[in-house]
Amino acid sequence: MKKYLVQFKPFLLFVSIFFLTYIVLTLLYKFYLNSYQANDLDGVSMITGANTEQLLQFFNYNVSVEKSIQDPWLKIIINEKHVARITEGCNAVSVMILFVSFVVAFSGKFKKTLLFILFGLISIYILNVIRIALLTVLVFYFPAQNDFLHGVVFPLIIYGYVFVLWIFWINRFSKYAK
C-alpha cells in the first residue's frame, strides 16, 4: 500500500488540494448567497446584469435590465420585448471557483499563481458578460434556437475558455511546467 501512495503521491496531492480548495470556496460562496433574502438576487449577478446592459447599449441596442419584483432574476428587455433573464447561475462564479481550484492544485510560484488567478477571474468575468450579451441578441433574433444556444453553444464557450486557461497554466507556469 505504501508503494502505491508514494507512486501516486503527485496525483493524490493534486486531487486533495483541488477538492479542498473547491469545497472551501463553494462553502464561502454559499454563505455569501445565504446573506440574501429568498427572492433577492446576489450582488455579483446584479453587477453582471448591469455590465451586460452597458455592453448592449454600447452597441446601440434599446435594452434594459430590470430586477423581477417577485423572482430572483433580472429580466433582459430588448425593444420592449422580454428576451432573457439572468439568474444567480449566470454570473459564472461557479466556473470561477472551478478555475481557481484547478490552478491552486497545480500551483507554481506564489506571485505567478496569484497573478494568473487574478487574470483568469477578470477574463472569465468579461467573457461571461460578452457571452450573456451575445446570447441575448441571438435569442432576440433566433428565439427558436434558445435551447441549443443556451444549453450547448454558450456553455462550450465558457468552459472551453477555462480549459484553454488550464492548459496554458500547466504548460507555462505550474510547478509541473518544464
PDB file of C-alpha atoms in Angstrom:
ATOM      1  CA  MET A   1       0.000   0.000   0.000  1.00  0.00           C
ATOM      2  CA  LYS A   2       2.813   2.390   0.903  1.00  0.00           C
ATOM      3  CA  LYS A   3       4.385   1.745  -2.502  1.00  0.00           C
ATOM      4  CA  TYR A   4       1.191   2.942  -4.222  1.00  0.00           C
ATOM      5  CA  LEU A   5       0.903   6.005  -2.015  1.00  0.00           C
ATOM      6  CA  VAL A   6       4.453   7.003  -2.943  1.00  0.00           C
ATOM      7  CA  GLN A   7       3.882   6.190  -6.616  1.00  0.00           C
ATOM      8  CA  PHE A   8       0.645   8.166  -6.865  1.00  0.00           C
ATOM      9  CA  LYS A   9       1.609  10.966  -4.469  1.00  0.00           C
ATOM     10  CA  PRO A  10       1.503  13.780  -7.105  1.00  0.00           C
ATOM     11  CA  PHE A  11      -1.950  12.696  -8.251  1.00  0.00           C
ATOM     12  CA  LEU A  12      -3.296  12.272  -4.726  1.00  0.00           C
ATOM     13  CA  LEU A  13      -1.844  15.630  -3.719  1.00  0.00           C
ATOM     14  CA  PHE A  14      -3.462  17.315  -6.728  1.00  0.00           C
ATOM     15  CA  VAL A  15      -6.866  15.719  -6.048  1.00  0.00           C
ATOM     16  CA  SER A  16      -6.705  16.589  -2.339  1.00  0.00           C
ATOM     17  CA  ILE A  17      -5.759  20.230  -2.911  1.00  0.00           C
ATOM     18  CA  PHE A  18      -8.286  20.602  -5.733  1.00  0.00           C
ATOM     19  CA  PHE A  19     -11.211  19.247  -3.706  1.00  0.00           C
ATOM     20  CA  LEU A  20     -10.229  21.068  -0.526  1.00  0.00           C
ATOM     21  CA  THR A  21     -10.000  24.384  -2.393  1.00  0.00           C
ATOM     22  CA  TYR A  22     -13.225  23.672  -4.278  1.00  0.00           C
ATOM     23  CA  ILE A  23     -15.140  22.788  -1.110  1.00  0.00           C
ATOM     24  CA  VAL A  24     -13.848  25.813   0.840  1.00  0.00           C
ATOM     25  CA  LEU A  25     -14.627  28.269  -1.979  1.00  0.00           C
ATOM     26  CA  THR A  26     -18.035  26.704  -2.604  1.00  0.00           C
ATOM     27  CA  LEU A  27     -18.936  26.955   1.091  1.00  0.00           C
ATOM     28  CA  LEU A  28     -17.793  30.594   1.184  1.00  0.00           C
ATOM     29  CA  TYR A  29     -19.919  31.317  -1.883  1.00  0.00           C
ATOM     30  CA  LYS A  30     -22.876  29.513  -0.299  1.00  0.00           C
ATOM     31  CA  PHE A  31     -22.526  31.663   2.847  1.00  0.00           C
ATOM     32  CA  TYR A  32     -22.383  34.737   0.614  1.00  0.00           C
ATOM     33  CA  LEU A  33     -25.576  33.681  -1.200  1.00  0.00           C
ATOM     34  CA  ASN A  34     -27.326  32.891   2.094  1.00  0.00           C
ATOM     35  CA  SER A  35     -26.828  36.500   3.174  1.00  0.00           C
ATOM     36  CA  TYR A  36     -29.501  37.462   0.626  1.00  0.00           C
ATOM     37  CA  GLN A  37     -33.252  37.073   1.039  1.00  0.00           C
ATOM     38  CA  ALA A  38     -35.066  34.252  -0.782  1.00  0.00           C
ATOM     39  CA  ASN A  39     -36.370  36.389  -3.664  1.00  0.00           C
ATOM     40  CA  ASP A  40     -33.337  38.649  -3.778  1.00  0.00           C
ATOM     41  CA  LEU A  41     -30.527  38.407  -6.293  1.00  0.00           C
ATOM     42  CA  ASP A  42     -26.897  38.492  -5.187  1.00  0.00           C
ATOM     43  CA  GLY A  43     -24.605  41.446  -5.872  1.00  0.00           C
ATOM     44  CA  VAL A  44     -22.370  39.671  -8.386  1.00  0.00           C
ATOM     45  CA  SER A  45     -25.392  38.773 -10.519  1.00  0.00           C
ATOM     46  CA  MET A  46     -26.659  42.358 -10.281  1.00  0.00           C
ATOM     47  CA  ILE A  47     -23.294  43.729 -11.458  1.00  0.00           C
ATOM     48  CA  THR A  48     -23.211  41.133 -14.247  1.00  0.00           C
ATOM     49  CA  GLY A  49     -26.642  42.318 -15.362  1.00  0.00           C
ATOM     50  CA  ALA A  50     -25.616  45.975 -15.251  1.00  0.00           C
ATOM     51  CA  ASN A  51     -22.459  45.268 -17.284  1.00  0.00           C
ATOM     52  CA  THR A  52     -24.454  43.251 -19.820  1.00  0.00           C
ATOM     53  CA  GLU A  53     -26.868  46.158 -20.192  1.00  0.00           C
ATOM     54  CA  GLN A  54     -23.965  48.602 -20.658  1.00  0.00           C
ATOM     55  CA  LEU A  55     -22.357  46.377 -23.288  1.00  0.00           C
ATOM     56  CA  LEU A  56     -25.576  46.031 -25.274  1.00  0.00           C
ATOM     57  CA  GLN A  57     -26.226  49.775 -25.043  1.00  0.00           C
ATOM     58  CA  PHE A  58     -22.679  50.390 -26.298  1.00  0.00           C
ATOM     59  CA  PHE A  59     -23.697  48.501 -29.441  1.00  0.00           C
ATOM     60  CA  ASN A  60     -26.831  50.671 -29.716  1.00  0.00           C
ATOM     61  CA  TYR A  61     -29.397  48.131 -28.589  1.00  0.00           C
ATOM     62  CA  ASN A  62     -32.533  49.507 -26.978  1.00  0.00           C
ATOM     63  CA  VAL A  63     -32.075  47.373 -23.875  1.00  0.00           C
ATOM     64  CA  SER A  64     -32.960  47.458 -20.230  1.00  0.00           C
ATOM     65  CA  VAL A  65     -32.136  45.010 -17.481  1.00  0.00           C
ATOM     66  CA  GLU A  66     -34.709  45.061 -14.715  1.00  0.00           C
ATOM     67  CA  LYS A  67     -34.989  43.200 -11.435  1.00  0.00           C
ATOM     68  CA  SER A  68     -38.018  40.945 -11.279  1.00  0.00           C
ATOM     69  CA  ILE A  69     -40.219  42.069  -8.407  1.00  0.00           C
ATOM     70  CA  GLN A  70     -41.260  38.592  -7.270  1.00  0.00           C
ATOM     71  CA  ASP A  71     -38.470  36.358  -8.538  1.00  0.00           C
ATOM     72  CA  PRO A  72     -34.690  36.169  -8.006  1.00  0.00           C
ATOM     73  CA  TRP A  73     -33.618  37.148 -11.505  1.00  0.00           C
ATOM     74  CA  LEU A  74     -33.070  40.070 -13.852  1.00  0.00           C
ATOM     75  CA  LYS A  75     -35.165  40.465 -16.981  1.00  0.00           C
ATOM     76  CA  ILE A  76     -33.339  41.483 -20.151  1.00  0.00           C
ATOM     77  CA  ILE A  77     -35.647  43.505 -22.373  1.00  0.00           C
ATOM     78  CA  ILE A  78     -34.757  44.478 -25.956  1.00  0.00           C
ATOM     79  CA  ASN A  79     -37.116  46.793 -27.861  1.00  0.00           C
ATOM     80  CA  GLU A  80     -39.665  46.344 -25.059  1.00  0.00           C
ATOM     81  CA  LYS A  81     -39.649  42.552 -25.527  1.00  0.00           C
ATOM     82  CA  HIS A  82     -38.600  40.279 -22.650  1.00  0.00           C
ATOM     83  CA  VAL A  83     -35.859  38.189 -24.259  1.00  0.00           C
ATOM     84  CA  ALA A  84     -33.899  36.513 -21.457  1.00  0.00           C
ATOM     85  CA  ARG A  85     -33.209  36.515 -17.767  1.00  0.00           C
ATOM     86  CA  ILE A  86     -30.105  36.485 -15.628  1.00  0.00           C
ATOM     87  CA  THR A  87     -30.181  34.223 -12.587  1.00  0.00           C
ATOM     88  CA  GLU A  88     -27.534  33.556  -9.960  1.00  0.00           C
ATOM     89  CA  GLY A  89     -26.179  30.716 -12.098  1.00  0.00           C
ATOM     90  CA  CYS A  90     -25.427  33.142 -14.928  1.00  0.00           C
ATOM     91  CA  ASN A  91     -22.781  35.092 -13.010  1.00  0.00           C
ATOM     92  CA  ALA A  92     -20.038  32.464 -13.676  1.00  0.00           C
ATOM     93  CA  VAL A  93     -18.919  32.346 -10.031  1.00  0.00           C
ATOM     94  CA  SER A  94     -19.164  28.540 -10.002  1.00  0.00           C
ATOM     95  CA  VAL A  95     -16.951  28.443 -13.113  1.00  0.00           C
ATOM     96  CA  MET A  96     -14.503  30.790 -11.397  1.00  0.00           C
ATOM     97  CA  ILE A  97     -14.401  28.528  -8.334  1.00  0.00           C
ATOM     98  CA  LEU A  98     -13.606  25.559 -10.571  1.00  0.00           C
ATOM     99  CA  PHE A  99     -10.878  27.566 -12.331  1.00  0.00           C
ATOM    100  CA  VAL A 100      -9.241  28.728  -9.085  1.00  0.00           C
ATOM    101  CA  SER A 101      -9.369  25.245  -7.558  1.00  0.00           C
ATOM    102  CA  PHE A 102      -7.532  23.760 -10.514  1.00  0.00           C
ATOM    103  CA  VAL A 103      -4.863  26.465 -10.636  1.00  0.00           C
ATOM    104  CA  VAL A 104      -4.257  26.214  -6.888  1.00  0.00           C
ATOM    105  CA  ALA A 105      -3.962  22.420  -7.163  1.00  0.00           C
ATOM    106  CA  PHE A 106      -1.335  22.878  -9.888  1.00  0.00           C
ATOM    107  CA  SER A 107       0.172  25.926  -8.218  1.00  0.00           C
ATOM    108  CA  GLY A 108       3.517  27.345  -9.156  1.00  0.00           C
ATOM    109  CA  LYS A 109       5.331  30.253  -7.591  1.00  0.00           C
ATOM    110  CA  PHE A 110       3.033  32.240  -5.313  1.00  0.00           C
ATOM    111  CA  LYS A 111       3.190  35.535  -7.224  1.00  0.00           C
ATOM    112  CA  LYS A 112       2.639  33.906 -10.633  1.00  0.00           C
ATOM    113  CA  THR A 113      -0.197  31.787  -9.243  1.00  0.00           C
ATOM    114  CA  LEU A 114      -1.894  34.811  -7.713  1.00  0.00           C
ATOM    115  CA  LEU A 115      -1.476  36.939 -10.857  1.00  0.00           C
ATOM    116  CA  PHE A 116      -2.735  34.147 -13.106  1.00  0.00           C
ATOM    117  CA  ILE A 117      -5.777  33.607 -10.884  1.00  0.00           C
ATOM    118  CA  LEU A 118      -6.492  37.345 -10.957  1.00  0.00           C
ATOM    119  CA  PHE A 119      -6.100  37.462 -14.755  1.00  0.00           C
ATOM    120  CA  GLY A 120      -8.269  34.358 -15.129  1.00  0.00           C
ATOM    121  CA  LEU A 121     -11.065  35.659 -12.905  1.00  0.00           C
ATOM    122  CA  ILE A 122     -11.209  39.021 -14.674  1.00  0.00           C
ATOM    123  CA  SER A 123     -11.097  37.474 -18.140  1.00  0.00           C
ATOM    124  CA  ILE A 124     -13.739  34.849 -17.255  1.00  0.00           C
ATOM    125  CA  TYR A 125     -15.996  37.619 -15.938  1.00  0.00           C
ATOM    126  CA  ILE A 126     -15.536  39.722 -19.087  1.00  0.00           C
ATOM    127  CA  LEU A 127     -16.110  36.720 -21.355  1.00  0.00           C
ATOM    128  CA  ASN A 128     -19.211  35.843 -19.374  1.00  0.00           C
ATOM    129  CA  VAL A 129     -20.701  39.321 -19.815  1.00  0.00           C
ATOM    130  CA  ILE A 130     -19.961  39.131 -23.555  1.00  0.00           C
ATOM    131  CA  ARG A 131     -21.472  35.630 -23.602  1.00  0.00           C
ATOM    132  CA  ILE A 132     -24.712  36.788 -21.932  1.00  0.00           C
ATOM    133  CA  ALA A 133     -24.994  39.811 -24.244  1.00  0.00           C
ATOM    134  CA  LEU A 134     -24.373  37.713 -27.342  1.00  0.00           C
ATOM    135  CA  LEU A 135     -26.804  35.034 -26.190  1.00  0.00           C
ATOM    136  CA  THR A 136     -29.457  37.687 -25.580  1.00  0.00           C
ATOM    137  CA  VAL A 137     -29.028  39.179 -29.055  1.00  0.00           C
ATOM    138  CA  LEU A 138     -29.061  35.779 -30.742  1.00  0.00           C
ATOM    139  CA  VAL A 139     -32.184  34.704 -28.832  1.00  0.00           C
ATOM    140  CA  PHE A 140     -33.821  38.017 -29.792  1.00  0.00           C
ATOM    141  CA  TYR A 141     -33.239  37.292 -33.491  1.00  0.00           C
ATOM    142  CA  PHE A 142     -33.480  33.482 -33.368  1.00  0.00           C
ATOM    143  CA  PRO A 143     -35.840  32.563 -30.495  1.00  0.00           C
ATOM    144  CA  ALA A 144     -36.320  29.009 -31.770  1.00  0.00           C
ATOM    145  CA  GLN A 145     -32.606  28.338 -31.147  1.00  0.00           C
ATOM    146  CA  ASN A 146     -32.745  29.278 -27.454  1.00  0.00           C
ATOM    147  CA  ASP A 147     -32.283  25.749 -26.082  1.00  0.00           C
ATOM    148  CA  PHE A 148     -29.357  24.977 -28.386  1.00  0.00           C
ATOM    149  CA  LEU A 149     -27.636  28.311 -27.771  1.00  0.00           C
ATOM    150  CA  HIS A 150     -28.157  28.349 -24.003  1.00  0.00           C
ATOM    151  CA  GLY A 151     -27.639  24.650 -23.393  1.00  0.00           C
ATOM    152  CA  VAL A 152     -24.824  23.787 -25.816  1.00  0.00           C
ATOM    153  CA  VAL A 153     -23.037  26.660 -27.552  1.00  0.00           C
ATOM    154  CA  PHE A 154     -22.572  29.094 -24.702  1.00  0.00           C
ATOM    155  CA  PRO A 155     -21.512  26.568 -22.029  1.00  0.00           C
ATOM    156  CA  LEU A 156     -18.924  25.349 -24.553  1.00  0.00           C
ATOM    157  CA  ILE A 157     -17.597  28.890 -24.857  1.00  0.00           C
ATOM    158  CA  ILE A 158     -17.114  29.492 -21.140  1.00  0.00           C
ATOM    159  CA  TYR A 159     -15.881  26.008 -20.234  1.00  0.00           C
ATOM    160  CA  GLY A 160     -13.736  25.835 -23.359  1.00  0.00           C
ATOM    161  CA  TYR A 161     -12.064  29.090 -22.381  1.00  0.00           C
ATOM    162  CA  VAL A 162     -11.400  27.820 -18.845  1.00  0.00           C
ATOM    163  CA  PHE A 163      -9.938  24.620 -20.296  1.00  0.00           C
ATOM    164  CA  VAL A 164      -7.582  26.671 -22.509  1.00  0.00           C
ATOM    165  CA  LEU A 165      -6.512  28.700 -19.441  1.00  0.00           C
ATOM    166  CA  TRP A 166      -5.797  25.486 -17.544  1.00  0.00           C
ATOM    167  CA  ILE A 167      -3.696  24.057 -20.371  1.00  0.00           C
ATOM    168  CA  PHE A 168      -1.783  27.337 -20.632  1.00  0.00           C
ATOM    169  CA  TRP A 169      -1.244  27.356 -16.866  1.00  0.00           C
ATOM    170  CA  ILE A 170       0.028  23.782 -16.710  1.00  0.00           C
ATOM    171  CA  ASN A 171       2.400  24.222 -19.647  1.00  0.00           C
ATOM    172  CA  ARG A 172       3.773  27.641 -18.735  1.00  0.00           C
ATOM    173  CA  PHE A 173       3.596  28.397 -15.042  1.00  0.00           C
ATOM    174  CA  SER A 174       2.686  25.431 -12.854  1.00  0.00           C
ATOM    175  CA  LYS A 175       5.253  23.531 -10.868  1.00  0.00           C
ATOM    176  CA  TYR A 176       4.971  20.787 -13.493  1.00  0.00           C
ATOM    177  CA  ALA A 177       5.907  23.048 -16.429  1.00  0.00           C
ATOM    178  CA  LYS A 178       9.205  22.029 -17.939  1.00  0.00           C
TER     179      LYS A 178
END
